CSV table of C-alpha atoms and ligand atoms in Angstrom, one decimal:
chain,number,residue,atom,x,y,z
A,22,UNK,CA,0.0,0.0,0.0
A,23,UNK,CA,1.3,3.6,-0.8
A,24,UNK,CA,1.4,5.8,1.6
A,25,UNK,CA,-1.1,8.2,1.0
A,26,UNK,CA,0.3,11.5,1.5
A,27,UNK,CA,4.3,10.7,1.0
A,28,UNK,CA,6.2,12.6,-2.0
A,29,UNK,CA,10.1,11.7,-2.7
A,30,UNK,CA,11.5,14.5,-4.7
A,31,UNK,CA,14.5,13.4,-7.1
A,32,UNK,CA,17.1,15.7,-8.6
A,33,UNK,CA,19.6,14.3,-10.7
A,34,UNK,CA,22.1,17.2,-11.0
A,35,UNK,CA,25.2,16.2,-13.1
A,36,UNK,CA,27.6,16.5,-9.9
A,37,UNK,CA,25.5,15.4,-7.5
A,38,UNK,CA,22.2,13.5,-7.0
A,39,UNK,CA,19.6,14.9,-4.4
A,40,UNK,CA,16.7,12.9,-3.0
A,41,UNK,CA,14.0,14.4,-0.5
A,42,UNK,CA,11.2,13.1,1.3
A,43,UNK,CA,8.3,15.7,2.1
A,44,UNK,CA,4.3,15.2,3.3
A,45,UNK,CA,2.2,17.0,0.5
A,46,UNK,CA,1.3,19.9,1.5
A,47,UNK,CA,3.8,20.5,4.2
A,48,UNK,CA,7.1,22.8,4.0
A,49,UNK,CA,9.8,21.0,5.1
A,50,UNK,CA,11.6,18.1,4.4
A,51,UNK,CA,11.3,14.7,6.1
A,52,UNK,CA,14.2,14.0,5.1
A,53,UNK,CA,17.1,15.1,2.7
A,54,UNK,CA,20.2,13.3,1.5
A,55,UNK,CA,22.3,14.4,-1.3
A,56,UNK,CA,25.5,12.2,-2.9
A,57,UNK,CA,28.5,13.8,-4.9
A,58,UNK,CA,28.9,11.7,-7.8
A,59,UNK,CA,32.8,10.8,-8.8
A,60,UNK,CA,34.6,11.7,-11.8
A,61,UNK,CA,33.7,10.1,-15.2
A,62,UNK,CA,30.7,8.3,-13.9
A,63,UNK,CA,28.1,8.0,-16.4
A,64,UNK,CA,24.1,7.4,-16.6
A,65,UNK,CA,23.6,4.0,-15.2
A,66,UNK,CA,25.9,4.9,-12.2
A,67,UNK,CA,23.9,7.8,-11.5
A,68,UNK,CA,20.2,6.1,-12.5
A,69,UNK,CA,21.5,3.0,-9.9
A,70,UNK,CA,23.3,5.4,-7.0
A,71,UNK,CA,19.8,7.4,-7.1
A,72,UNK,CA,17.5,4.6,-6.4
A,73,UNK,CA,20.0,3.4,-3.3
A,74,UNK,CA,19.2,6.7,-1.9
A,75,UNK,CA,15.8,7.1,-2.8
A,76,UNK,CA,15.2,3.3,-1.1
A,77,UNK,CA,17.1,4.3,2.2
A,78,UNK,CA,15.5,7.4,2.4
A,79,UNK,CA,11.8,6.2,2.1
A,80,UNK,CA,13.2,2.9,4.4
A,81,UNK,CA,10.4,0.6,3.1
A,82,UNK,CA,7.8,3.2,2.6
A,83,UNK,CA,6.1,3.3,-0.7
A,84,UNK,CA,5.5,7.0,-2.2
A,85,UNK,CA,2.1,8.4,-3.0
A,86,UNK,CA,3.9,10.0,-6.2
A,87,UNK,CA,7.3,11.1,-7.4
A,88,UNK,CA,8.5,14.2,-9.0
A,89,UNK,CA,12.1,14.3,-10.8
A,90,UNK,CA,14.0,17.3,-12.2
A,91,UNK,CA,16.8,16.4,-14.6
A,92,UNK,CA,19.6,18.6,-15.5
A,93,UNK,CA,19.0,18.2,-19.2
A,94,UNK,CA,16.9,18.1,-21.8
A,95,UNK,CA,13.4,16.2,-21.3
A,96,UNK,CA,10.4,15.4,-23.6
A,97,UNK,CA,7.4,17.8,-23.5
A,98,UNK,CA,5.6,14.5,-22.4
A,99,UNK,CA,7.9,14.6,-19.6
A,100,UNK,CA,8.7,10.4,-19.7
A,101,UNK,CA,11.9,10.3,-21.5
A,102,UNK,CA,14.7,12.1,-20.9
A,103,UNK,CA,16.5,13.0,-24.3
A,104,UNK,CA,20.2,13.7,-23.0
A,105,UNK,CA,22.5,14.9,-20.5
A,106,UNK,CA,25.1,17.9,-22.2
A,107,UNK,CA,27.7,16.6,-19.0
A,108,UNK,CA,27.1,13.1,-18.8
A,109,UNK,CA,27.3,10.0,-21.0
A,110,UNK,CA,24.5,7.4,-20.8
A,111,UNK,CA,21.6,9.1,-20.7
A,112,UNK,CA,20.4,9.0,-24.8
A,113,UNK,CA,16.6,8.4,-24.6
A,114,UNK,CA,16.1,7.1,-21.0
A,115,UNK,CA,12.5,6.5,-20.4
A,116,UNK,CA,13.4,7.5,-16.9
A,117,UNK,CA,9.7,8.0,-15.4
A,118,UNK,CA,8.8,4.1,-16.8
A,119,UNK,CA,11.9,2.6,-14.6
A,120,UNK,CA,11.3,4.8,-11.6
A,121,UNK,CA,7.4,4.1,-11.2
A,122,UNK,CA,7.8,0.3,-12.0
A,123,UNK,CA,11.2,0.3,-9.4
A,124,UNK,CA,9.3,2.1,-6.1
A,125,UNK,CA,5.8,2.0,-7.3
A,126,UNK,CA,4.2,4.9,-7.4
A,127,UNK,CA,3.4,7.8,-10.3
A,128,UNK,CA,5.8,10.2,-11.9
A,129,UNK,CA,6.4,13.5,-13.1
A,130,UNK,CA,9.9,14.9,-14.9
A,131,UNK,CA,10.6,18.3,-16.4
A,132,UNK,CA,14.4,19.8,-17.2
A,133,UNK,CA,15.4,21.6,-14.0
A,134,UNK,CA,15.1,25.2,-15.1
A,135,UNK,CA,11.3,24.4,-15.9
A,136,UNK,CA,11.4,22.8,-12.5
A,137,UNK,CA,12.4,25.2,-10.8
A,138,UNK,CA,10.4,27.5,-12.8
A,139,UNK,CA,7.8,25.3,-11.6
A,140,UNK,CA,9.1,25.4,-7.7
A,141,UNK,CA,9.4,29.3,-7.6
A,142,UNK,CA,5.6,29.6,-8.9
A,143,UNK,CA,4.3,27.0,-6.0
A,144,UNK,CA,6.7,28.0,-2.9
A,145,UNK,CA,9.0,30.7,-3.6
A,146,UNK,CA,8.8,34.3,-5.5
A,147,UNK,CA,6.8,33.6,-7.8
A,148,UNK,CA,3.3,32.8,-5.9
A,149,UNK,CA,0.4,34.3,-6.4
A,150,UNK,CA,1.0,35.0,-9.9
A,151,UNK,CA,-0.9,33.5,-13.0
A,152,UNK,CA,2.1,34.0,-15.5
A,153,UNK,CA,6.0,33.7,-14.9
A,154,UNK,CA,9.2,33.7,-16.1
A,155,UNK,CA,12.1,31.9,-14.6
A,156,UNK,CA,15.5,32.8,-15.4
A,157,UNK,CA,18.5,31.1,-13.7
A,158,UNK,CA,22.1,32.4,-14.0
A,159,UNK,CA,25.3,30.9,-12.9
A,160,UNK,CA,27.3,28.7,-15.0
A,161,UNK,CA,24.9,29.2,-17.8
A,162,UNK,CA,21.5,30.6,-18.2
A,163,UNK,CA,18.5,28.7,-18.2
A,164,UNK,CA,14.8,29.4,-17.6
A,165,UNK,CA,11.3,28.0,-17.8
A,166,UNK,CA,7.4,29.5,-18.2
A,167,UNK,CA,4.7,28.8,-15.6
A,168,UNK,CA,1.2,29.5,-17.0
A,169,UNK,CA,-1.6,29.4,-14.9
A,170,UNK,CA,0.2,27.0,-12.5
A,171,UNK,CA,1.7,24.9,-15.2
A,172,UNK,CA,5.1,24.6,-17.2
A,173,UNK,CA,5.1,25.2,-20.1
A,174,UNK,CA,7.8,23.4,-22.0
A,175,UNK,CA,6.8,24.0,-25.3
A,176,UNK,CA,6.5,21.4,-28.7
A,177,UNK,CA,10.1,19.8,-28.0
A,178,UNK,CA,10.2,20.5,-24.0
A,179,UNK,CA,12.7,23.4,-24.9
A,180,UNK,CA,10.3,26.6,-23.9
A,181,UNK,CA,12.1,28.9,-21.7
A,182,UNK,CA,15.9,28.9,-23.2
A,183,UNK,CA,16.4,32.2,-22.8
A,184,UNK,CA,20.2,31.8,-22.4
A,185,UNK,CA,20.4,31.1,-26.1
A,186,UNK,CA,18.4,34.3,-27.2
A,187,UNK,CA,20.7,36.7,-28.8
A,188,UNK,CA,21.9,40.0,-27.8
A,189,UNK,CA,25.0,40.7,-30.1
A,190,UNK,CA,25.7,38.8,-33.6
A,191,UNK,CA,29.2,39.8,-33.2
A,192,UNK,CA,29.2,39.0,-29.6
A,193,UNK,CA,31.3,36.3,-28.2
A,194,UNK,CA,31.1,32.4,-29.1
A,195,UNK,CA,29.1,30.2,-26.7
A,196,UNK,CA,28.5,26.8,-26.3
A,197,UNK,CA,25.5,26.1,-28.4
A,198,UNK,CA,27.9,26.9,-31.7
A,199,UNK,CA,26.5,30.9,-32.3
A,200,UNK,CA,27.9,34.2,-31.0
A,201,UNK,CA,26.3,36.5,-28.9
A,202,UNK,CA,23.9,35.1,-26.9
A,203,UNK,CA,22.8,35.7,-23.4
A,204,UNK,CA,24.3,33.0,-22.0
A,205,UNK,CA,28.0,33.6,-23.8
A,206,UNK,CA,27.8,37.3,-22.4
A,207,UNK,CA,26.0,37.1,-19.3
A,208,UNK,CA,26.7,33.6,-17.2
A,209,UNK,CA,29.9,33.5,-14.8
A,210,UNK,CA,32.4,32.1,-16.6
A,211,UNK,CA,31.6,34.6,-19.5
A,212,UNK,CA,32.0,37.7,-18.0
A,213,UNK,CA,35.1,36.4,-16.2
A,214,UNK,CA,36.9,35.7,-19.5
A,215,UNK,CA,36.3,39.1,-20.0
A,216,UNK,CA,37.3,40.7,-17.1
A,217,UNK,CA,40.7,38.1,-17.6
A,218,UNK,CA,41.3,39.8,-21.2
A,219,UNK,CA,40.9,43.7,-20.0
A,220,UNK,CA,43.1,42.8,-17.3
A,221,UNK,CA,45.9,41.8,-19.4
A,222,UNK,CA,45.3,44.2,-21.9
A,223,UNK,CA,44.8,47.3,-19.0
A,224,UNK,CA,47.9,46.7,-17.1
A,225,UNK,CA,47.5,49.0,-14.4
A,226,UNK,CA,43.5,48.8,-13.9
A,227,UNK,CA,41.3,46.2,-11.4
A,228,UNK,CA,43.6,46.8,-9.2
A,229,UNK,CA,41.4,45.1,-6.3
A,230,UNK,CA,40.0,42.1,-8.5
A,231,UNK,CA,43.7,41.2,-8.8
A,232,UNK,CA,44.1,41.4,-5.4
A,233,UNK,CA,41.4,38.9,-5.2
A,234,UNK,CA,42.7,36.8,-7.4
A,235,UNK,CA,46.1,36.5,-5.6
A,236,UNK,CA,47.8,38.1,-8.7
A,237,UNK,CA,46.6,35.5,-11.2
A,238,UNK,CA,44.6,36.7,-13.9
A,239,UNK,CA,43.6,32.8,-14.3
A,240,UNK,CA,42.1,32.8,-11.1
A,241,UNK,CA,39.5,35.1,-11.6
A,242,UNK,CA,36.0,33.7,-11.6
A,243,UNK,CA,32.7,35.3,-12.2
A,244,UNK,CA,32.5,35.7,-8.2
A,245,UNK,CA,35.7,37.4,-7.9
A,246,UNK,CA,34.6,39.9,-10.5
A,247,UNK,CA,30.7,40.5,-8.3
A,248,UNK,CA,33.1,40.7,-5.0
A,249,UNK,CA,35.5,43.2,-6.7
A,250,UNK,CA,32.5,45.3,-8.0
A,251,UNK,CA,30.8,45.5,-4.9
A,252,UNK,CA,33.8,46.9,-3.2
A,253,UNK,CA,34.3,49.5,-5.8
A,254,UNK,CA,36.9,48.4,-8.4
A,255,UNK,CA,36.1,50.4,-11.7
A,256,UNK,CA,36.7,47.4,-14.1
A,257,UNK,CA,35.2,44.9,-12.4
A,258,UNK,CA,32.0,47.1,-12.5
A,259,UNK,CA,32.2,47.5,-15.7
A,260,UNK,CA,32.5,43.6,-16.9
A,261,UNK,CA,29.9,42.9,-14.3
A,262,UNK,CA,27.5,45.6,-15.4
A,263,UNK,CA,27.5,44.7,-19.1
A,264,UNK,CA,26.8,41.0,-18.3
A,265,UNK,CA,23.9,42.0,-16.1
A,266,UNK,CA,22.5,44.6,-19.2
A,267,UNK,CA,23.1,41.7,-21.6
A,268,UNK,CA,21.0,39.5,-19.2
A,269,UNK,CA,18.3,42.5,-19.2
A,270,UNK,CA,18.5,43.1,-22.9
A,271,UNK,CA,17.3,38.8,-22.9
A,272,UNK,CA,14.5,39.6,-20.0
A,273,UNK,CA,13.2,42.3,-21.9
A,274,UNK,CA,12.9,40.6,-25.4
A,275,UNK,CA,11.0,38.0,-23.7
A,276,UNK,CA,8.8,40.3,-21.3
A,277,UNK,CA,7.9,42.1,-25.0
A,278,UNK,CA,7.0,38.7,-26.6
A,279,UNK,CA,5.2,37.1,-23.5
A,280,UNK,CA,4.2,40.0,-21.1
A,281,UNK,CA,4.6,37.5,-18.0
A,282,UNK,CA,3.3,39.3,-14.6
A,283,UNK,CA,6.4,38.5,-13.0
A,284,UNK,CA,10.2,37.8,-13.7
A,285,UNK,CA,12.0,35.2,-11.1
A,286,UNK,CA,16.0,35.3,-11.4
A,287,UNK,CA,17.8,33.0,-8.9
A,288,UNK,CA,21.2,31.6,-9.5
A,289,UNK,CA,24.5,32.5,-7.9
A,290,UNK,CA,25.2,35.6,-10.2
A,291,UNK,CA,22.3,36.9,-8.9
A,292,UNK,CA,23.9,37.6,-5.9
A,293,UNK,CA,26.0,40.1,-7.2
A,294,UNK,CA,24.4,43.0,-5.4
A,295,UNK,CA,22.0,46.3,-6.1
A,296,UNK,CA,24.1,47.7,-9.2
A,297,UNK,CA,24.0,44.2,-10.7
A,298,UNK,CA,20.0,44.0,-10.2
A,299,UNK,CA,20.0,47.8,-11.5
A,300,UNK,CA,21.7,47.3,-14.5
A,301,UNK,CA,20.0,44.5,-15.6
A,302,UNK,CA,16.6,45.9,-14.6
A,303,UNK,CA,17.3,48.9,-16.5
A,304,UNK,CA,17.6,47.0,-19.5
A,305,UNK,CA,15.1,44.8,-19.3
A,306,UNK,CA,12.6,47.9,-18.8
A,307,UNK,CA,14.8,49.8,-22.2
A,308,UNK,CA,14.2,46.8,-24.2
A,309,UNK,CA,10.3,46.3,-23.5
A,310,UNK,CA,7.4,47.9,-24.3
A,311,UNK,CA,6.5,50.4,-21.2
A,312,UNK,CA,2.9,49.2,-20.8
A,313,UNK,CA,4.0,46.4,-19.6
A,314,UNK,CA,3.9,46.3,-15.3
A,315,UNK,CA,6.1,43.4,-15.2
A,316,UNK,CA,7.9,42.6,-11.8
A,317,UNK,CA,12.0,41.1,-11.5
A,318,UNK,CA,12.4,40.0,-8.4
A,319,UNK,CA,15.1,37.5,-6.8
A,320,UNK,CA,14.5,34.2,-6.6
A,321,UNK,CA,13.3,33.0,-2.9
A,322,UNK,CA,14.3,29.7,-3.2
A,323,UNK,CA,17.9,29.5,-3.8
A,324,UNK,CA,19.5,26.0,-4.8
A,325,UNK,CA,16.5,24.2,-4.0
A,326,UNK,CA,14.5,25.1,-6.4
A,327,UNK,CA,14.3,22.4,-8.2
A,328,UNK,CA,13.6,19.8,-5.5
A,329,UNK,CA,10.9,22.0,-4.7
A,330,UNK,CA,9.4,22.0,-8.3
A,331,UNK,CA,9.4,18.0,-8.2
A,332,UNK,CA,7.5,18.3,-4.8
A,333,UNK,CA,4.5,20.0,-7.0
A,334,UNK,CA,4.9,18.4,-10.1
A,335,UNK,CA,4.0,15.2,-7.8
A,336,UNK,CA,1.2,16.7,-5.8
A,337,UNK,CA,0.2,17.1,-9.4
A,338,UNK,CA,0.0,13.6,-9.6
A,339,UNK,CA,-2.0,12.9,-6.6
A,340,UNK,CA,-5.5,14.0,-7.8
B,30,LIG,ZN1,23.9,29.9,-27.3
């Protein structure tokens, strides 16, 4: 027999795997355990190494339903998962199929930016609101659409990629093979290349971030720029700046093509402090119609969530 009210929560993360036991309806965990995968481990270690934690978490229980974000492209039917971009092994998993016929119990999937698109609409900035954006900005940019309390993940389960909008044709190259988008100007490691290239070229400028950075240019991360900014260095500011106005210049594009009532942006570059959120504000509001009352507001659920967004993607699954 399931037990009736009983979600486990599943988020397979590329470095790490994160499982999470919660009563629906209730705000905080039962129980929480998350495992640091090793080096060069592919799908079938992780798909195995999950369901040991999922089974000693739940201890003999059986879930009332199950909610999974992956870290990589999913199906719009939300079954199969297509790929991961990190790991090898995951080519066409038909991940919900092994994981209801393993513990017994109904599931849900969506890529973790729709999750946690999903998870900021239910718990975190973004209730109360019938249309929202999620945009999540650290190591790249990804986002997802809630509508009226559901993801929308478009034809191919690819809605919400906002990190591969463009800003600048001649901009820099990024990972999906063009130049210029969002993600290639705007993520951490992107503006840190840049702020690594005007500090060679500008000799005696940033004079803080290289303090930072213990006099190695190489050591200069996307943080290191945010902490130099805040503290006033004039080059830092400016590298950090532009990546938040490319960021905006995204928001606002998509503001004008969707007019969402609000904008959620979580991710650890959104912790770069007031000027960051000013600029990019700024040019989200420039590159948008006026009319539109939309609201950017920082995430309120940090690095969970996506475990959060497969807690309501299973309550989903319970009526
Ligand atoms: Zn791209």
């Amino acid at each position: 027999m399931p037990d009736n009210n009983l979600i486990l929560a599943l988020d397979y993360g590329g470095t790490k795997l994160t499982a999470a036991t919660v009563r629906a309806g209730e705000r905080r965990w039962l129980a929480l355990e998350r495992s640091v995968s090793p080096p060069q481990h592919d799908g079938a270690y992780e798909r195995a190494a999950m369901l040991a934690l999922a089974r000693r978490l739940l201890g003999g229980a059986r879930p009332a339903a199950i909610g999974i974000s992956f870290g990589g492209p999913v199906d719009s039917t939300g079954r199969l998962v297509f790929l991961s971009h990190h790991i090898p092994g995951w080519e066409n998993v038909a991940l919900c199929d092994q994981l209801e016929a393993e513990l017994g119990a109904p599931a849900a999937m969506a890529n973790d930016a729709n999750v946690g698109a999903l998870g900021e609409y239910a718990f975190g900035a973004g209730t109360g609101c019938a249309s929202l954006l999620y945009v999540t900005v650290s190591t790249g940019v990804g986002g997802g659409w809630v509508f009226d309390g559901k993801i929308f993940a478009g034809a191919d389960g690819m809605a919400g990629e906002i990190g591969h909008t463009l800003v600048d044709p001649h901009g820099p190259l990024c990972v999906c093979g063009r130049h210029g988008c969002v993600e290639a100007m705007a993520c951490g490691p992107a503006f840190a290349a840049v702020a690594q290239v005007r500090l060679r070229a500008e000799p005696g400028a940033g004079v803080l971030l290289r303090e930072l950075a213990g006099g190695d240019i190489a050591r200069v991360t996307g943080e290191l720029v945010a902490r130099a900014a805040q503290a006033g260095d004039p080059l830092a500011t400016d590298v950090l700046l532009a990546a938040a106005r490319a960021l905006g210049f995204g928001i606002g594009s998509a503001i004008s093509l969707v007019n969402p009532e609000r904008v959620v942006v979580g991710g650890g570059v959104s912790k770069s402090g007031p000027a960051w959120w000013a600029a990019l504000r700024e040019a989200a509001r420039a590159n948008s119609l006026p009319q539109m009352r939309v609201e950017i507001v920082p995430a309120g659920l940090s690095d969970d969530a996506p475990l959060w967004g497969a807690v309501a993607l299973a309550q989903g699954k319970l009526k």
